[in-house]
Short mmCIF file of C-alpha atoms (C1' of nucleotides) and ligand atoms in Angstrom, two decimals:
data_model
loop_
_atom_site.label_atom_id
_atom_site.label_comp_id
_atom_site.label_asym_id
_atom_site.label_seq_id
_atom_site.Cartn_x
_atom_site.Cartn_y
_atom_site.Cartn_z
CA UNK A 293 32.77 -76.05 -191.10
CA UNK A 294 34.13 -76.86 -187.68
CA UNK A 295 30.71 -75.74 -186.26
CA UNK A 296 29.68 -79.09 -184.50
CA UNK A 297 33.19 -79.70 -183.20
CA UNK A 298 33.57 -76.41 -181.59
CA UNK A 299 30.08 -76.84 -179.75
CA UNK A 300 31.46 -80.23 -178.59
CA UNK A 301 34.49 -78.47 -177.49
CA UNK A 302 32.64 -75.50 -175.58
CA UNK A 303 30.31 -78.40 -174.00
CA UNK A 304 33.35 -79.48 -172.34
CA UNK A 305 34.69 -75.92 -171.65
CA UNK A 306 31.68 -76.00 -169.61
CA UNK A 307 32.15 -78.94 -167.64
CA UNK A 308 34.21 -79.13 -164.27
CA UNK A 309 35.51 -82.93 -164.77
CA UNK A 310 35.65 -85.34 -167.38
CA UNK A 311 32.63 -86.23 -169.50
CA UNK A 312 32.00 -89.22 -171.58
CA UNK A 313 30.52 -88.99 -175.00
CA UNK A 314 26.98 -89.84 -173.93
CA UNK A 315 27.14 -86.99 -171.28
CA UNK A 316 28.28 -84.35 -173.94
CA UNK A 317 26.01 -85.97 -176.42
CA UNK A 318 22.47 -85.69 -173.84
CA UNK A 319 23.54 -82.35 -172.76
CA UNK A 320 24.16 -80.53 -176.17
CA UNK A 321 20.60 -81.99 -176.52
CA UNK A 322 19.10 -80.40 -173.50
CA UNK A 323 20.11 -77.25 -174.72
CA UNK A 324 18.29 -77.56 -177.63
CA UNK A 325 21.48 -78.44 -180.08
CA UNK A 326 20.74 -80.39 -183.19
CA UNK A 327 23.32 -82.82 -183.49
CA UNK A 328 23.65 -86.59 -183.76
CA UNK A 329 25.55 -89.11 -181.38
CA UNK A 330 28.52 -89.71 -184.39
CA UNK A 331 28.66 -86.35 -184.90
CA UNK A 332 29.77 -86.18 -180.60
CA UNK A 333 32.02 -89.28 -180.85
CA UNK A 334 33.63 -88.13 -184.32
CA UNK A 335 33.87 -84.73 -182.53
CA UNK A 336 36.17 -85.97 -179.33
CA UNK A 337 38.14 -87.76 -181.13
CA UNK A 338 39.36 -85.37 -183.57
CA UNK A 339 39.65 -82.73 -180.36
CA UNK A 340 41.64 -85.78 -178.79
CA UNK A 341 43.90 -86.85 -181.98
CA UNK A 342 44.55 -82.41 -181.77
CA UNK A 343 45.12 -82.62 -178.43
CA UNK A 344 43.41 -80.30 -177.57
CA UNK A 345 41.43 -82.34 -174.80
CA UNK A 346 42.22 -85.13 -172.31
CA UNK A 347 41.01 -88.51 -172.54
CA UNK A 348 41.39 -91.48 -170.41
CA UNK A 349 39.12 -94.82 -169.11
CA UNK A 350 37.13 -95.08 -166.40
CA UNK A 351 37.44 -98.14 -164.33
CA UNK A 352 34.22 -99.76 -166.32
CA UNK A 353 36.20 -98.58 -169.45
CA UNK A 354 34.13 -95.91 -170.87
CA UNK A 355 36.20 -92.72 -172.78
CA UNK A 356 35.90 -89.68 -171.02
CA UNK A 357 36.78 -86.36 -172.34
CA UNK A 358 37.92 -83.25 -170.51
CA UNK A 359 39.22 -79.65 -171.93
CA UNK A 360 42.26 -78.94 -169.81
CA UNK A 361 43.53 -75.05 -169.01
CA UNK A 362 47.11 -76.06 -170.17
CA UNK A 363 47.85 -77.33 -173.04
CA UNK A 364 51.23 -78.62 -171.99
CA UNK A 365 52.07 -81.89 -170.70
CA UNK A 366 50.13 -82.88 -167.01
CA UNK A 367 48.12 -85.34 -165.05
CA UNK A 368 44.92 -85.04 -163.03
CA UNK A 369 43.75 -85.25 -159.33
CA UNK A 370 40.27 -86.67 -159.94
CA UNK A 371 37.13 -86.64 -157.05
CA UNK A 372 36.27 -90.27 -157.17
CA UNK A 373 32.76 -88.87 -156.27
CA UNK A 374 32.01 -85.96 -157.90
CA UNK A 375 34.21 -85.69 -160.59
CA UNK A 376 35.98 -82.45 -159.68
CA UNK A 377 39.17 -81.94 -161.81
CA UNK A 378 42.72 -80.35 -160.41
CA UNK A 379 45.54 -80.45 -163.15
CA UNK A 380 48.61 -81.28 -161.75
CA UNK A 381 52.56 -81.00 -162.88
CA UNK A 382 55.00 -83.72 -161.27
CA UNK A 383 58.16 -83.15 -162.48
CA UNK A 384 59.18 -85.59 -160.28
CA UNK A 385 56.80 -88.13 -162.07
CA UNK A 386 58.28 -87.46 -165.29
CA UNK A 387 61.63 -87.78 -164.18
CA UNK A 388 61.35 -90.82 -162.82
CA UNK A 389 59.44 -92.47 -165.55
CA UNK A 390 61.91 -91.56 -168.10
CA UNK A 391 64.29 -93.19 -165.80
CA UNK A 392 62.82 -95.89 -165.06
CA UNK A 393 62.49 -96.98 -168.51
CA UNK A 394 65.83 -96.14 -170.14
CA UNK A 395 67.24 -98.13 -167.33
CA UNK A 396 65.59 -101.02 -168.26
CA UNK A 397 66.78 -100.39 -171.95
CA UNK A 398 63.36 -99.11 -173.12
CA UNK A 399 62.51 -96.04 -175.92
CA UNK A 400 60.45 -93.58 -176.45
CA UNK A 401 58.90 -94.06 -172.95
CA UNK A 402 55.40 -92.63 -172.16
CA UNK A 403 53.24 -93.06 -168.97
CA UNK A 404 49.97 -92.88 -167.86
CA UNK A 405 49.50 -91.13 -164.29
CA UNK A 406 46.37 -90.28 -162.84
CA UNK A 407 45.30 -89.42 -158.89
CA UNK A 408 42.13 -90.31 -157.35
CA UNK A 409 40.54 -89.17 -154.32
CA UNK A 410 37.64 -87.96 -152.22
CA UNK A 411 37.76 -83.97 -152.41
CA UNK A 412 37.32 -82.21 -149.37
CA UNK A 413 33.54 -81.21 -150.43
CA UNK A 414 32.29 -84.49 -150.92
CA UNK A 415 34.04 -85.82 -148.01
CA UNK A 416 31.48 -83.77 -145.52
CA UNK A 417 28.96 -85.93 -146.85
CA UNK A 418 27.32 -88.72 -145.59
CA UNK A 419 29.57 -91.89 -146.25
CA UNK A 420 28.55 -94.25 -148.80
CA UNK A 421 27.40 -97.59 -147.69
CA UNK B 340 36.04 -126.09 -156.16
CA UNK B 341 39.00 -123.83 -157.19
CA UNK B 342 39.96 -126.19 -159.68
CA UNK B 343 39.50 -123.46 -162.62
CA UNK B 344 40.28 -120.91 -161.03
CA UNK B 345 44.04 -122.71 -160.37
CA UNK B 346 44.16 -123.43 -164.27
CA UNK B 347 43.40 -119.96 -164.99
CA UNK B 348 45.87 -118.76 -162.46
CA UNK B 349 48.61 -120.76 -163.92
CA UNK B 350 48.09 -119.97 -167.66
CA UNK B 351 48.53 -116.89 -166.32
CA UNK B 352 51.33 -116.91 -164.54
CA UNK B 353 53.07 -118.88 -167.42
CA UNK B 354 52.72 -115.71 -169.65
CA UNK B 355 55.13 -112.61 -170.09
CA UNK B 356 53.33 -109.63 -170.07
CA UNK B 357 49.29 -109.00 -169.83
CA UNK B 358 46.82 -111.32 -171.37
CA UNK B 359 42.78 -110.50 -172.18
CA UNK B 360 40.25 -113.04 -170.89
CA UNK B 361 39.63 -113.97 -174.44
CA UNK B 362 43.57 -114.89 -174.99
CA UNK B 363 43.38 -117.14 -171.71
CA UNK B 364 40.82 -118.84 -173.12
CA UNK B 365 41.70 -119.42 -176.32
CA UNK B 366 45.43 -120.23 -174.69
CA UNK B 367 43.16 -122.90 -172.78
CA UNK B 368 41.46 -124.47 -175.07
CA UNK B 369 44.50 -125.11 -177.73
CA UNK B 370 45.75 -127.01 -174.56
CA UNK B 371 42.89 -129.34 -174.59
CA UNK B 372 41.33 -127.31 -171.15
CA UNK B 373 37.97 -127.98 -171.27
CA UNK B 374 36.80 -124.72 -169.52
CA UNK B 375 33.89 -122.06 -171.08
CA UNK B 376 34.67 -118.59 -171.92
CA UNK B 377 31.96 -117.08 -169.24
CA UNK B 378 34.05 -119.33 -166.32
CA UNK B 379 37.23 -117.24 -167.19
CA UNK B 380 35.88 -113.76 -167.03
CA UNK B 381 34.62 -115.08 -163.40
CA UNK B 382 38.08 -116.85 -162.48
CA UNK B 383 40.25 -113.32 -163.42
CA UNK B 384 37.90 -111.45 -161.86
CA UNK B 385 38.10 -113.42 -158.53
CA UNK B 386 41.56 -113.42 -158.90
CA UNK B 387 41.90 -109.42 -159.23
CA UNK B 388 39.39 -109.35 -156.50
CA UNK B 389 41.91 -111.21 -154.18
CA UNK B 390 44.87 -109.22 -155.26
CA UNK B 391 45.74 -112.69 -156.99
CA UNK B 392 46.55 -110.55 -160.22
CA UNK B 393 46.91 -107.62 -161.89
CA UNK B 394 44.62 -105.70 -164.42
CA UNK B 395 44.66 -102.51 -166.39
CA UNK B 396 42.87 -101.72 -169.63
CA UNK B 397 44.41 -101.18 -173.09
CA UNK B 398 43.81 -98.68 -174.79
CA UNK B 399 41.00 -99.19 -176.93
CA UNK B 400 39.74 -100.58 -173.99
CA UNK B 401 39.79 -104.03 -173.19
CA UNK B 402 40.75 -105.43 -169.64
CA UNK B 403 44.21 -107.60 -169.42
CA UNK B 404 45.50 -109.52 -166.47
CA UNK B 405 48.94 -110.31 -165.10
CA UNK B 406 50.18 -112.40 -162.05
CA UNK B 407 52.67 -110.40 -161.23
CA UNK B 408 56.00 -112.31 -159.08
CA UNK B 409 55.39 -109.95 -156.13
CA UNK B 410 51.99 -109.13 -154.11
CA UNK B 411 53.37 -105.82 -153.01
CA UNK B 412 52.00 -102.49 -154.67
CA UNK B 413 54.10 -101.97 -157.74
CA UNK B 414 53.51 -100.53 -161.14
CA UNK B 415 54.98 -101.73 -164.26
CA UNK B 416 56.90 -100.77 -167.25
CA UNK B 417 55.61 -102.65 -170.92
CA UNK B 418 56.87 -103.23 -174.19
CA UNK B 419 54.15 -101.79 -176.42
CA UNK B 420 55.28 -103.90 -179.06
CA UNK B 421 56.10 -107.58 -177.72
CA UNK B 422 53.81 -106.48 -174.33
CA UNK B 423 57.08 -107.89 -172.12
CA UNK B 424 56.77 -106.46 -168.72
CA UNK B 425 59.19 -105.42 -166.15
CA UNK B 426 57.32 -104.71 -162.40
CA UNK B 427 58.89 -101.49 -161.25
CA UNK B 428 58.77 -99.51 -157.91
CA UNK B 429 58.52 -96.14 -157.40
CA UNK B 430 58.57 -94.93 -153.79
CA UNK B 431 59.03 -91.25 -155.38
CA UNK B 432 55.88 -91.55 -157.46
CA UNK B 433 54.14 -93.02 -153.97
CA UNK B 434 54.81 -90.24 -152.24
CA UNK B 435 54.27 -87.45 -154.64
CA UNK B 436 50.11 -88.92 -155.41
CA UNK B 437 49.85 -88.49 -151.75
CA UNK B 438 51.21 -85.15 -151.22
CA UNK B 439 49.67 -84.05 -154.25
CA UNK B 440 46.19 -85.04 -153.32
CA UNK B 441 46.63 -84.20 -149.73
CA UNK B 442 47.77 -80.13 -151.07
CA UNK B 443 44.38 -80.10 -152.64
CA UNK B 444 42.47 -81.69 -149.60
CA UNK B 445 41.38 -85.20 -151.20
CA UNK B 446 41.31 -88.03 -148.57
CA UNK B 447 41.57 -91.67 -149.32
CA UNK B 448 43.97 -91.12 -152.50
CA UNK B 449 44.83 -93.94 -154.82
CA UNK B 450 46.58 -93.91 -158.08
CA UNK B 451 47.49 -95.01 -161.52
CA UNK B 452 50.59 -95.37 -163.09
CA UNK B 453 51.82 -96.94 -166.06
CA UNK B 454 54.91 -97.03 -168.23
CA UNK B 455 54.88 -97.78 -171.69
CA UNK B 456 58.29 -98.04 -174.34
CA UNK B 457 59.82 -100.22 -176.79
CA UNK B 458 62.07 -102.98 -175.44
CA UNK B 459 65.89 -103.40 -176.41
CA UNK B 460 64.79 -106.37 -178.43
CA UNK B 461 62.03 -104.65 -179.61
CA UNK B 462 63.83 -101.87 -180.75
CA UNK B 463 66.64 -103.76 -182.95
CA UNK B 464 64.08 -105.14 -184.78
CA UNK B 465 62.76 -102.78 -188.35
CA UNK B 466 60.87 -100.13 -187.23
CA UNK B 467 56.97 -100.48 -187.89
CA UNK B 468 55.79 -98.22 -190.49
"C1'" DT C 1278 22.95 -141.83 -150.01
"C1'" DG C 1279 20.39 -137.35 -150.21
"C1'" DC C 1280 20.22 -132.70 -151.15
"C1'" DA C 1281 20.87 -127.77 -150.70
"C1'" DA C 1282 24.31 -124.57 -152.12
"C1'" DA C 1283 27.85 -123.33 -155.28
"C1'" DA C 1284 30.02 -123.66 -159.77
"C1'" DT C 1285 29.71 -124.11 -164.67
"C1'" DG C 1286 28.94 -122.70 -169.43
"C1'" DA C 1287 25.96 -122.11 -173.65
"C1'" DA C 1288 23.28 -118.83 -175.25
"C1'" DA C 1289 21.10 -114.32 -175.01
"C1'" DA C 1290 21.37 -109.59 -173.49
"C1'" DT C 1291 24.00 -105.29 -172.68
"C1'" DG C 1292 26.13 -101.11 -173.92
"C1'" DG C 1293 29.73 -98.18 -175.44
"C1'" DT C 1294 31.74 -97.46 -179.70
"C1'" DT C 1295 32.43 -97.76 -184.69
"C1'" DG C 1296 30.94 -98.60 -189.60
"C1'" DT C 1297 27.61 -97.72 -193.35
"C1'" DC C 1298 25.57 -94.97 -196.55
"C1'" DA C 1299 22.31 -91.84 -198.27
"C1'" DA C 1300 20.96 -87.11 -197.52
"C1'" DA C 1301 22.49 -82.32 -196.64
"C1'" DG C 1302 25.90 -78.78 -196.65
"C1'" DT C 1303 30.21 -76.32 -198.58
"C1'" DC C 1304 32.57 -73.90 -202.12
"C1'" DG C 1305 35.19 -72.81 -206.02
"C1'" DA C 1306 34.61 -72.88 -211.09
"C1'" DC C 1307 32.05 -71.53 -214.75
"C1'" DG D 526 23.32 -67.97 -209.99
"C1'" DT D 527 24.15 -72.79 -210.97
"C1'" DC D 528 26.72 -77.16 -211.20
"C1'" DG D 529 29.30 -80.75 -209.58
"C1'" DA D 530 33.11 -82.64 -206.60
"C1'" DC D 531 34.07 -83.01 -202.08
"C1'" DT D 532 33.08 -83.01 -197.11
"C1'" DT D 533 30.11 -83.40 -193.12
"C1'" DT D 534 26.27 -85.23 -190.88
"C1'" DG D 535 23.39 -88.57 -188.44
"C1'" DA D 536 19.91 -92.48 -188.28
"C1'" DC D 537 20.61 -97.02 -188.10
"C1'" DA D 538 22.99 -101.33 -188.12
"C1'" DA D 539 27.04 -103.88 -186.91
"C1'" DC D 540 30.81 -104.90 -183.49
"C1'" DC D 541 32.64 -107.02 -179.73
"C1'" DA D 542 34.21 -107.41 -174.99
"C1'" DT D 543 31.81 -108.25 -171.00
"C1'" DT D 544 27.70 -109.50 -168.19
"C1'" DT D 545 23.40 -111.83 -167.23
"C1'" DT D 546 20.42 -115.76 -167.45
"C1'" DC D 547 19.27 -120.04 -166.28
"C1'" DA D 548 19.27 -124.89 -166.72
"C1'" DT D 549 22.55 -128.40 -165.78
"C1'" DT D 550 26.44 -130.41 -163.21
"C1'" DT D 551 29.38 -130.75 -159.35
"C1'" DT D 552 30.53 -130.17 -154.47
"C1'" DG D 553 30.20 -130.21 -149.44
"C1'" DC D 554 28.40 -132.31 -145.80
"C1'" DA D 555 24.94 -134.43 -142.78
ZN1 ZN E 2869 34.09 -84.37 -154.94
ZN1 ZN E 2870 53.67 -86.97 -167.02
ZN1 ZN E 2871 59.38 -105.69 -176.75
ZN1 ZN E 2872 52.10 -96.73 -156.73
#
DNA sequence: TGCAAAATGAAAATGGTTGTCAAAGTCGAC
DNA sequence: GTCGACTTTGACAACCATTTTCATTTTGCA
């Protein structure tokens, strides 16, 4: 019953970085897999709501998806070019978040944390512009 | 020639926590501003450009804009209910992106940080559901 | 005053995402 | 094995924030 949603899920085992729903969706088609565009976006967001991927915006606001190694609570060093992926713990982070917020008489803090960067691959190539 | 861009600044800066393009407008208009929706988008944009104001997206996506009080790198702590804002600093957090990226050889590291909770006044209120 | 360049905004286009709904699949009961 | 209730699927249409177009002001300056 779960077919479609654990080929969506493997699609994104596959994948080094995050993906957005149009990537998963054109490459499950590539490989010959019969299965619709609704089908992808109901897919991610059930594996989101399970947690058992990542999700966050990209700067033009599209979801992108990515299945982690850990399934515990971290954040992401992300190649700006690229798209390689390093999970990341920061204890320190979490620390200070939780801090941060009960100090100012906030509860049930959250955050959102993310790292960007050039990794050292893409960084031997040619600049830009 | 920055007349608009002024009025947009100011509604701004007259608000609490972050506001879309769409509430500016509206906010605007009930004020008698004769402005056009399309001359917003370009005035916040300009104005995030410059560093004039802040932006970060909500969750299901949509862009909002705060002028913060200082023009210093900060990050910020929000009521998820009533959207009030506090501007925090974090000189651990600062540090920890760039070691963090730097471990994993990424150059030219920038981050994202957010914190999100239910304000004291928030909080006395009935819970939501 | 004259006019090229910049700003404006109404309306149309864009594009990721979600809603609709009829067709196809699942599965236990009989 | 068949039937019917329930779930899943996916082509297509609808949404909606944001962007693009482009014709019309407005501005800056000689
Ligand atoms: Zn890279
Ligand atoms: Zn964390
Ligand atoms: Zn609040
Ligand atoms: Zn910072």
């Amino acid at each position: 019953m779960t077919t479609r949603r654990d080929a969506v899920h493997d699609t994104l085992r596959q994948s080094e970085g995050f993906r957005s729903a149009q990537d998963v969706y054109a490459e499950m088609r590539q490989h010959g897999a019969k299965i619709g565009l609704t089908t992808v976006y109901r897919a991610l967001q059930a594996l989101a709501d399970g947690g058992h991927v990542d999700v966050l915006r990209t700067d033009d606001g599209e979801s992108v998806y990515r299945a982690c190694e850990t399934g515990e609570h971290h954040h992401h060093l992300v190649c700006r070019r690229c798209g390689r992926t390093v999970e990341v713990a920061g204890p320190a982070v979490e620390r200070w978040a939780e801090t941060v917020g009960t100090e100012h008489g906030f509860t049930e803090i959250t955050h959102t944390v993310e790292v960007f960067g050039t990794c050292s691959s893409c960084s031997r190539t040619p600049r830009p512009a």
